[in-house]
mmCIF file with all atom_site columns, C-alpha atoms in Angstrom:
data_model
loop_
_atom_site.group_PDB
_atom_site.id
_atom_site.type_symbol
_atom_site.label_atom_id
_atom_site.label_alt_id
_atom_site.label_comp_id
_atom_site.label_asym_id
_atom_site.label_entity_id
_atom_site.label_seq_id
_atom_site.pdbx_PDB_ins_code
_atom_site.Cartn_x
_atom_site.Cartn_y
_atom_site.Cartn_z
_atom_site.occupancy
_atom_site.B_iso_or_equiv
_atom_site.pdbx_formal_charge
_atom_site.auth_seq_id
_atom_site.auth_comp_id
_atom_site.auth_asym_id
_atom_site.auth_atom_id
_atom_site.pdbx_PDB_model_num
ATOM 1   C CA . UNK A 1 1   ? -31.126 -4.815  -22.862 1.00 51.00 ? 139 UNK A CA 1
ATOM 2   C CA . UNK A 1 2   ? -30.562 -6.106  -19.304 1.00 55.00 ? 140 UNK A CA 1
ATOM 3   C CA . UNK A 1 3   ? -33.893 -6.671  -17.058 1.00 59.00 ? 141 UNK A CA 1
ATOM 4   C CA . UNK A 1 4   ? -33.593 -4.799  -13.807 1.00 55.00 ? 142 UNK A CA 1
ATOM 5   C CA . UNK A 1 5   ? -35.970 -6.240  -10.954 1.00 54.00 ? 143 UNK A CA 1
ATOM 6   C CA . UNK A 1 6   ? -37.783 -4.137  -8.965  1.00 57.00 ? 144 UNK A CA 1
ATOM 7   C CA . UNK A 1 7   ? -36.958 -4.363  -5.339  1.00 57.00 ? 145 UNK A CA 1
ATOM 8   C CA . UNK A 1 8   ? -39.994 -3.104  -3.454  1.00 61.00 ? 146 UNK A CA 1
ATOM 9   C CA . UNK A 1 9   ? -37.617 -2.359  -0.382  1.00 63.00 ? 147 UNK A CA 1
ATOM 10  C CA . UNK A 1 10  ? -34.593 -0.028  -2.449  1.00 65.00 ? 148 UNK A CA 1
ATOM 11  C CA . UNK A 1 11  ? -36.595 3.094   -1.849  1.00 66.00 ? 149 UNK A CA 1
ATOM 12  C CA . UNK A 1 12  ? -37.808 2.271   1.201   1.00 70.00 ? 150 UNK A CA 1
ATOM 13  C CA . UNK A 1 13  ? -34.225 1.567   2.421   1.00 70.00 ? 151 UNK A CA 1
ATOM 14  C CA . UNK A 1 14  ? -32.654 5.037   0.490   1.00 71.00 ? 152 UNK A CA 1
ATOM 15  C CA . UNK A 1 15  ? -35.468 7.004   2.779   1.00 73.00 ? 153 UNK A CA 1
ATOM 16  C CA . UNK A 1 16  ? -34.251 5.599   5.842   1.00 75.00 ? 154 UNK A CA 1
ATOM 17  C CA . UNK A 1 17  ? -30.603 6.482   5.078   1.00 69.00 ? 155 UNK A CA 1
ATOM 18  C CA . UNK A 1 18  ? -31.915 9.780   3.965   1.00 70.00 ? 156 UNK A CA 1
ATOM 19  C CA . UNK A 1 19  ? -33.687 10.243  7.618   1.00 74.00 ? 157 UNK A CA 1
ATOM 20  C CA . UNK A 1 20  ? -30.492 8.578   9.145   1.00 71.00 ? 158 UNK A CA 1
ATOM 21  C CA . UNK A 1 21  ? -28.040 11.469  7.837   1.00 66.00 ? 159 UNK A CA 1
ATOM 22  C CA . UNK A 1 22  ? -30.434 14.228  8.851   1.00 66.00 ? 160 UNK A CA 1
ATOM 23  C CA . UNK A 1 23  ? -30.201 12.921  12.593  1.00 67.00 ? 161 UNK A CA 1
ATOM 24  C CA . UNK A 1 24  ? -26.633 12.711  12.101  1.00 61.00 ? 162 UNK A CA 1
ATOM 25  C CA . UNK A 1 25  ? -25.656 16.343  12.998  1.00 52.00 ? 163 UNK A CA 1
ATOM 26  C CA . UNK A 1 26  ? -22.298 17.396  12.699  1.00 44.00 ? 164 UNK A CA 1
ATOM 27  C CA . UNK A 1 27  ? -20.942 13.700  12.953  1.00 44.00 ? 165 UNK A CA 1
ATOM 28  C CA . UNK A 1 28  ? -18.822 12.079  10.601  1.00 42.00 ? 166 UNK A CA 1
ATOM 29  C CA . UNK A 1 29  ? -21.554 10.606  8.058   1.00 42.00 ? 167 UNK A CA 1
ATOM 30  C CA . UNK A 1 30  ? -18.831 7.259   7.803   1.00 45.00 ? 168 UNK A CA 1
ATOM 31  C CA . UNK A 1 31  ? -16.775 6.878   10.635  1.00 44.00 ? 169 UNK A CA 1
ATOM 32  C CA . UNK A 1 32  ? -14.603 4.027   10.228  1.00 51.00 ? 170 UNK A CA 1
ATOM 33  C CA . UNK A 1 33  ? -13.360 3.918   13.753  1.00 52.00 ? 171 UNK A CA 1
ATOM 34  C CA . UNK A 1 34  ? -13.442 5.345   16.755  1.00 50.00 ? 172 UNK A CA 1
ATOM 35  C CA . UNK A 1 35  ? -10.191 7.493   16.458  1.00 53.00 ? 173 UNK A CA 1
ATOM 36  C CA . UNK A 1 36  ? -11.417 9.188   13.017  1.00 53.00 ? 174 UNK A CA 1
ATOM 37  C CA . UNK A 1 37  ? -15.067 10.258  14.988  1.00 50.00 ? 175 UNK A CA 1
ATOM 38  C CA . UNK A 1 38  ? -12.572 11.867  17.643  1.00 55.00 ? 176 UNK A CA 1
ATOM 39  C CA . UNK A 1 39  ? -10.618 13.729  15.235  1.00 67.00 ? 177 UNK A CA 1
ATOM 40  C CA . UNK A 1 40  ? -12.821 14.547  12.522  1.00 82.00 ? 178 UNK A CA 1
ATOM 41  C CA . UNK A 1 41  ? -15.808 17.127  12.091  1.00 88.00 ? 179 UNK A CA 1
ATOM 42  C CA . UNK A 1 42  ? -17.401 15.119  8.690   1.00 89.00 ? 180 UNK A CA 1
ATOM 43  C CA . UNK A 1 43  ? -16.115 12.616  6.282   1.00 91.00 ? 181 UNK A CA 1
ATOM 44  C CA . UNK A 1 44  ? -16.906 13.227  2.758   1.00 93.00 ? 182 UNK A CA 1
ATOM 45  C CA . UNK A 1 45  ? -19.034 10.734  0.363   1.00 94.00 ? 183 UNK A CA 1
ATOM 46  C CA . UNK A 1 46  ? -17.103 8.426   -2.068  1.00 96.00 ? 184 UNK A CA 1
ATOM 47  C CA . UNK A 1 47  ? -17.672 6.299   -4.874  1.00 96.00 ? 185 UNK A CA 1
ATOM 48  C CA . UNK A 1 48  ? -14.796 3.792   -5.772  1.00 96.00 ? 186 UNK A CA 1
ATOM 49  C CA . UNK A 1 49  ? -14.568 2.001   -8.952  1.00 96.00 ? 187 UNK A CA 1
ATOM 50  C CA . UNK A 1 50  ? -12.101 -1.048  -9.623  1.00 93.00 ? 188 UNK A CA 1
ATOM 51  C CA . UNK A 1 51  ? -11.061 -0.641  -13.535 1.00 93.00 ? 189 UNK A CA 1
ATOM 52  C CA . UNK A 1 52  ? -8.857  -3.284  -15.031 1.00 89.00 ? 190 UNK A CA 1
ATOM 53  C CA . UNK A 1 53  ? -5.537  -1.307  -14.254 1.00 92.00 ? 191 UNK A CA 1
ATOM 54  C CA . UNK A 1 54  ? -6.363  0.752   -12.002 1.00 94.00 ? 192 UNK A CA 1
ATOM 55  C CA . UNK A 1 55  ? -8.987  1.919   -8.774  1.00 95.00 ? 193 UNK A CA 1
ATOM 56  C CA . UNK A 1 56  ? -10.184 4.869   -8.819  1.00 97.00 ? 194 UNK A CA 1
ATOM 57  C CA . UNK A 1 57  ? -11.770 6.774   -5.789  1.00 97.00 ? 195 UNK A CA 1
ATOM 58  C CA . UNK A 1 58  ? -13.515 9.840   -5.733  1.00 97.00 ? 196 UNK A CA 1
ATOM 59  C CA . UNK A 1 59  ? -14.529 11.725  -3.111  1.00 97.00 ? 197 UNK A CA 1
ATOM 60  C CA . UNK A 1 60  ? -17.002 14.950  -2.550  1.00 96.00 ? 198 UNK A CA 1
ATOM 61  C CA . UNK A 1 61  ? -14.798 17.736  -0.880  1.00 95.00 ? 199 UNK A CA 1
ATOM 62  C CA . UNK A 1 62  ? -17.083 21.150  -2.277  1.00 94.00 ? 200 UNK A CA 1
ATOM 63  C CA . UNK A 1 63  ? -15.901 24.122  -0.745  1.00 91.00 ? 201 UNK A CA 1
ATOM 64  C CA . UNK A 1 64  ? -12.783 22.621  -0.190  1.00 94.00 ? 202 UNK A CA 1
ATOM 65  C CA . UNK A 1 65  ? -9.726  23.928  -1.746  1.00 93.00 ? 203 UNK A CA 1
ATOM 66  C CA . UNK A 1 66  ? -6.815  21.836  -3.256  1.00 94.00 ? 204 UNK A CA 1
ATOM 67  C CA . UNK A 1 67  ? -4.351  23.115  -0.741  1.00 94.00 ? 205 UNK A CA 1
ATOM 68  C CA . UNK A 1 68  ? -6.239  22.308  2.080   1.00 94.00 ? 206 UNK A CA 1
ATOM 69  C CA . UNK A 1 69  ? -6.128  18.523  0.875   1.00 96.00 ? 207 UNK A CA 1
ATOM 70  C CA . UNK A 1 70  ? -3.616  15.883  2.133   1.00 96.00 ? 208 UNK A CA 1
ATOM 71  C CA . UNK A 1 71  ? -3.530  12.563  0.901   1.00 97.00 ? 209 UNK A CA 1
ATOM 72  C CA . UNK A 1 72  ? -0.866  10.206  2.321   1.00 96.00 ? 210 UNK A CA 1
ATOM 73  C CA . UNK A 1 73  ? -0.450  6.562   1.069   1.00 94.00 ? 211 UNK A CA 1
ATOM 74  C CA . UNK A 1 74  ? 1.492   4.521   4.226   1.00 93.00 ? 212 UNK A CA 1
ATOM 75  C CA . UNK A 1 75  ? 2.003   0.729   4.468   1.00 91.00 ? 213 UNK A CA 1
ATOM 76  C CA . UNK A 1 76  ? -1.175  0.092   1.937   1.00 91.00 ? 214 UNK A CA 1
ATOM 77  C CA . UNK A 1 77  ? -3.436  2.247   3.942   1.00 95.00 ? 215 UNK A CA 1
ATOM 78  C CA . UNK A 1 78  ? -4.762  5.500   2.185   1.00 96.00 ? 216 UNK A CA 1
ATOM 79  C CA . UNK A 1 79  ? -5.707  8.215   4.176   1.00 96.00 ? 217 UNK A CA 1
ATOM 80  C CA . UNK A 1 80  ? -7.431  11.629  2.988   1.00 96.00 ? 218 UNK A CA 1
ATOM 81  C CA . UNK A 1 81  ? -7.681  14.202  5.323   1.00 96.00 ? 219 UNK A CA 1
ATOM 82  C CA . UNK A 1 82  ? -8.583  18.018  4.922   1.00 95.00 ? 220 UNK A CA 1
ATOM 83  C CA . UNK A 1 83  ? -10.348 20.788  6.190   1.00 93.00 ? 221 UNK A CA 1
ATOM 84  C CA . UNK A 1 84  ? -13.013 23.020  4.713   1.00 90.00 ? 222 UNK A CA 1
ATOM 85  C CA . UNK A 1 85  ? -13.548 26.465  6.515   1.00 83.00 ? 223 UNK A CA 1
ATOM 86  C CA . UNK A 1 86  ? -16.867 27.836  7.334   1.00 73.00 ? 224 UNK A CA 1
ATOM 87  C CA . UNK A 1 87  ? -18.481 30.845  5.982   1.00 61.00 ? 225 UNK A CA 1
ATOM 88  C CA . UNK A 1 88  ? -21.231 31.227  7.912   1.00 54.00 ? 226 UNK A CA 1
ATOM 89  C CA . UNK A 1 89  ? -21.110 34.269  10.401  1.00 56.00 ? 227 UNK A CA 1
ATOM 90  C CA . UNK A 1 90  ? -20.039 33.005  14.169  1.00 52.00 ? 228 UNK A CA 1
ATOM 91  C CA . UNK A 1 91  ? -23.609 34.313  15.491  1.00 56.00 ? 229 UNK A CA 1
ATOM 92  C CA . UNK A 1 92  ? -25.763 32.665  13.313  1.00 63.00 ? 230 UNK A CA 1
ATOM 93  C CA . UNK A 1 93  ? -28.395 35.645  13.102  1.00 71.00 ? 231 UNK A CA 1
ATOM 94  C CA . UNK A 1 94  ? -31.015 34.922  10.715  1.00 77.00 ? 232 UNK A CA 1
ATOM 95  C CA . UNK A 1 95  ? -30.243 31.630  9.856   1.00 77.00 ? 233 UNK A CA 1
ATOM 96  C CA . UNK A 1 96  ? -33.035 28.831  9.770   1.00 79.00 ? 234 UNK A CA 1
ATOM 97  C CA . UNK A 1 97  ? -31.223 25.620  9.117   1.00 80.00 ? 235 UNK A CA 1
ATOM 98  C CA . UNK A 1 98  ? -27.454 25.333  8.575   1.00 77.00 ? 236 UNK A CA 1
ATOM 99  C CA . UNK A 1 99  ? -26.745 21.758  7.586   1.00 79.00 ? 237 UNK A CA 1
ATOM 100 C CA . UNK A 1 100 ? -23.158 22.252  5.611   1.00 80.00 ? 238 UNK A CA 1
ATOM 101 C CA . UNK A 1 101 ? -20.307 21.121  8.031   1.00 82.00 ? 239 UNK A CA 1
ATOM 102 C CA . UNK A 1 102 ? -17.333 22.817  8.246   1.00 85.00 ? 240 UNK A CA 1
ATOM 103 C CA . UNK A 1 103 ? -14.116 21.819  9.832   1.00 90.00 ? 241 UNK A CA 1
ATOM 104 C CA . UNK A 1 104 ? -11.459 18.799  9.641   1.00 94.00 ? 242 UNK A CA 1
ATOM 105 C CA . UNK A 1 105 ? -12.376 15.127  8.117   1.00 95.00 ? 243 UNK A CA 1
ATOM 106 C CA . UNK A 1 106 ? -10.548 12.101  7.611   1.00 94.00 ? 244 UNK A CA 1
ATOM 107 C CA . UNK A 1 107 ? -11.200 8.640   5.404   1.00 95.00 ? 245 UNK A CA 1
ATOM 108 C CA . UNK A 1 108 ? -8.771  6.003   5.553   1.00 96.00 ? 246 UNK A CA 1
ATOM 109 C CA . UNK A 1 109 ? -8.985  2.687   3.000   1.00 95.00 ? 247 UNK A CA 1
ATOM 110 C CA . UNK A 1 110 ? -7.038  0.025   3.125   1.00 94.00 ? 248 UNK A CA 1
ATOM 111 C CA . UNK A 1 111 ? -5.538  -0.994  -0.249  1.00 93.00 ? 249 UNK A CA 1
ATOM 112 C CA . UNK A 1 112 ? -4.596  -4.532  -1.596  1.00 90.00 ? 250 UNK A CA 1
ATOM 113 C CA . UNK A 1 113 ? -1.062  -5.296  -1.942  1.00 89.00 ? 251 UNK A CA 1
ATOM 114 C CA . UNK A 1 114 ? -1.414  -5.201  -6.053  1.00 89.00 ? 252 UNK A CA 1
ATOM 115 C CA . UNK A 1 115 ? -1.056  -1.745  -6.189  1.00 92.00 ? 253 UNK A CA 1
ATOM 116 C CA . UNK A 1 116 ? 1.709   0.515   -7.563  1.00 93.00 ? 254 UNK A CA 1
ATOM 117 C CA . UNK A 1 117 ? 1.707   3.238   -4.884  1.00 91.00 ? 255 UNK A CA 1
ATOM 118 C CA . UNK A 1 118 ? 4.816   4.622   -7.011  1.00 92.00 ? 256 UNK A CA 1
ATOM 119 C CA . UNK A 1 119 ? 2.319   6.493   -9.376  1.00 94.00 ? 257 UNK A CA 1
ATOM 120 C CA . UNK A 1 120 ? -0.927  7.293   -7.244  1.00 95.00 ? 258 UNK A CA 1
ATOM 121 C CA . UNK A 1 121 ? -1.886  10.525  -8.466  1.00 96.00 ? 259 UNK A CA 1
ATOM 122 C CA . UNK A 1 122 ? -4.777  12.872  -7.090  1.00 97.00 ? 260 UNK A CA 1
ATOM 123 C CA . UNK A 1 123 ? -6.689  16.190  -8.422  1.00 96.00 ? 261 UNK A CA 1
ATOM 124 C CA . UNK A 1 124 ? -9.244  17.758  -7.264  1.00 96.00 ? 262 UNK A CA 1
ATOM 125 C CA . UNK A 1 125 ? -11.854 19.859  -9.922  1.00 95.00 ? 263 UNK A CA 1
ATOM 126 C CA . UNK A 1 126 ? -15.245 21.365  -9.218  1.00 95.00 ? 264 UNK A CA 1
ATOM 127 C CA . UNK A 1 127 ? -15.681 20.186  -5.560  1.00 95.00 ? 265 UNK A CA 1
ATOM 128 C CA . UNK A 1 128 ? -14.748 16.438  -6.393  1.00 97.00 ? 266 UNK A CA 1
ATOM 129 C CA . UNK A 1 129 ? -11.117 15.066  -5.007  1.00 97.00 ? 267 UNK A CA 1
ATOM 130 C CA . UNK A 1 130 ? -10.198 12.178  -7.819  1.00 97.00 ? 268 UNK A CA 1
ATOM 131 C CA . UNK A 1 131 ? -7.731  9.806   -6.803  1.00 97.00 ? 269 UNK A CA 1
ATOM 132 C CA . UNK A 1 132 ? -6.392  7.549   -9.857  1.00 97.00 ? 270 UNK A CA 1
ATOM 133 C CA . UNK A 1 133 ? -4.713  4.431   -7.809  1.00 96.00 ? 271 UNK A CA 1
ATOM 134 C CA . UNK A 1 134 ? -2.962  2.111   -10.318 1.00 95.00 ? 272 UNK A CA 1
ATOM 135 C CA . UNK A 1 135 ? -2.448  -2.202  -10.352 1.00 92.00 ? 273 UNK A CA 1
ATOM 136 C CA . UNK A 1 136 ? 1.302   -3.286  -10.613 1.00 89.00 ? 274 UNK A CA 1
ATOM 137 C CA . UNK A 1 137 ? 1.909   -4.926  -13.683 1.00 81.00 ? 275 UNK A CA 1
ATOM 138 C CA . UNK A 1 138 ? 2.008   -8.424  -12.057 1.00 76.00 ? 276 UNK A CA 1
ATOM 139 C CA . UNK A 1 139 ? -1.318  -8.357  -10.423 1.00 60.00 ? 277 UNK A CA 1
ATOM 140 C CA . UNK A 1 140 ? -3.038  -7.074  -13.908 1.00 63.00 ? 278 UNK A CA 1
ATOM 141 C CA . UNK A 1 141 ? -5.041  -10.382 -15.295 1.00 69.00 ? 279 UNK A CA 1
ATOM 142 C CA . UNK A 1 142 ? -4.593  -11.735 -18.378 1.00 73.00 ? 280 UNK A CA 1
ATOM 143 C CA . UNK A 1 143 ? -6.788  -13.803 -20.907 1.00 80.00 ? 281 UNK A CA 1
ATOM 144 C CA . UNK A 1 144 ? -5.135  -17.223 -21.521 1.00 83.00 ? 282 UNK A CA 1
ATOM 145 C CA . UNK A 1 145 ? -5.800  -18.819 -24.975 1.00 85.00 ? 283 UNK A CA 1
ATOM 146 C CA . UNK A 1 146 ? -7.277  -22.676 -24.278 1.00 92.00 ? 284 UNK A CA 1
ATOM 147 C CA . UNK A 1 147 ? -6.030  -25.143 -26.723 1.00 89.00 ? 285 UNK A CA 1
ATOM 148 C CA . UNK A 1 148 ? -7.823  -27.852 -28.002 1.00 79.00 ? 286 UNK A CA 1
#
């Protein structure tokens, strides 16, 4: 069983991002640069995992169908961008809080030059865009057998 230490300051640190997005209005919560703020409403979360033949990325996109989804790979640079439409009523009567965005977003990552962009593949399922990014076969390590 590994032994975790406790790190007085992780909580404190998660509130203050918590209190951070809540200020953030209807601005991208990870703008990358200053073109993607201009020319998107939001930017969904991700998690990215490195596997040993493969990255995987996925990213939150609920309310957000398939269709409405592009995902372009161009000169190692990935780039998902998409729209989700809003279903709250233009007026707003009644409404206390509204804190879902609606409207275009954008994330761009730059991938290493190991990858096979020949067989990146993407789905989305329940609200969550997966994107399965492999390794060329070259850049895949391999466990070398010392002598002695």
């Amino acid at each position: 069983m590994a032994i975790r230490h406790y790190e007085s300051f992780d909580l404190l640190n998660q509130l203050q991002r918590e209190v951070n997005r809540l200020f953030e209005g209807n601005t991208p919560q990870h703008p990358q640069t200053e073109g993607e703020l201009a020319t998107s409403d939001w930017a969904p979360a991700v998690d990215i995992k490195e596997e040993a033949d493969r990255f995987v990325i996925y990213a939150d996109v609920p309310g957000v169908e398939s269709k409405d989804i592009e995902v372009t790979l161009d000169n190692g640079t990935l780039t998902l961008k998409g729209h989700r439409q809003s279903s709250k009523n233009q007026e707003q009567r009644g409404y206390k809080r509204v804190e879902r965005v609606s409207g275009s977003f954008l994330r761009r990552f730059a991938l290493p030059n190991t990858v096979d962009a020949a067989k990146v593949s993407a789905r989305s399922q329940n609200g969550v865009l997966e994107l399965v990014i492999p390794k060329s076969q070259q850049a895949q390590s391999r466990k070398i057998t010392v002598e002695g």
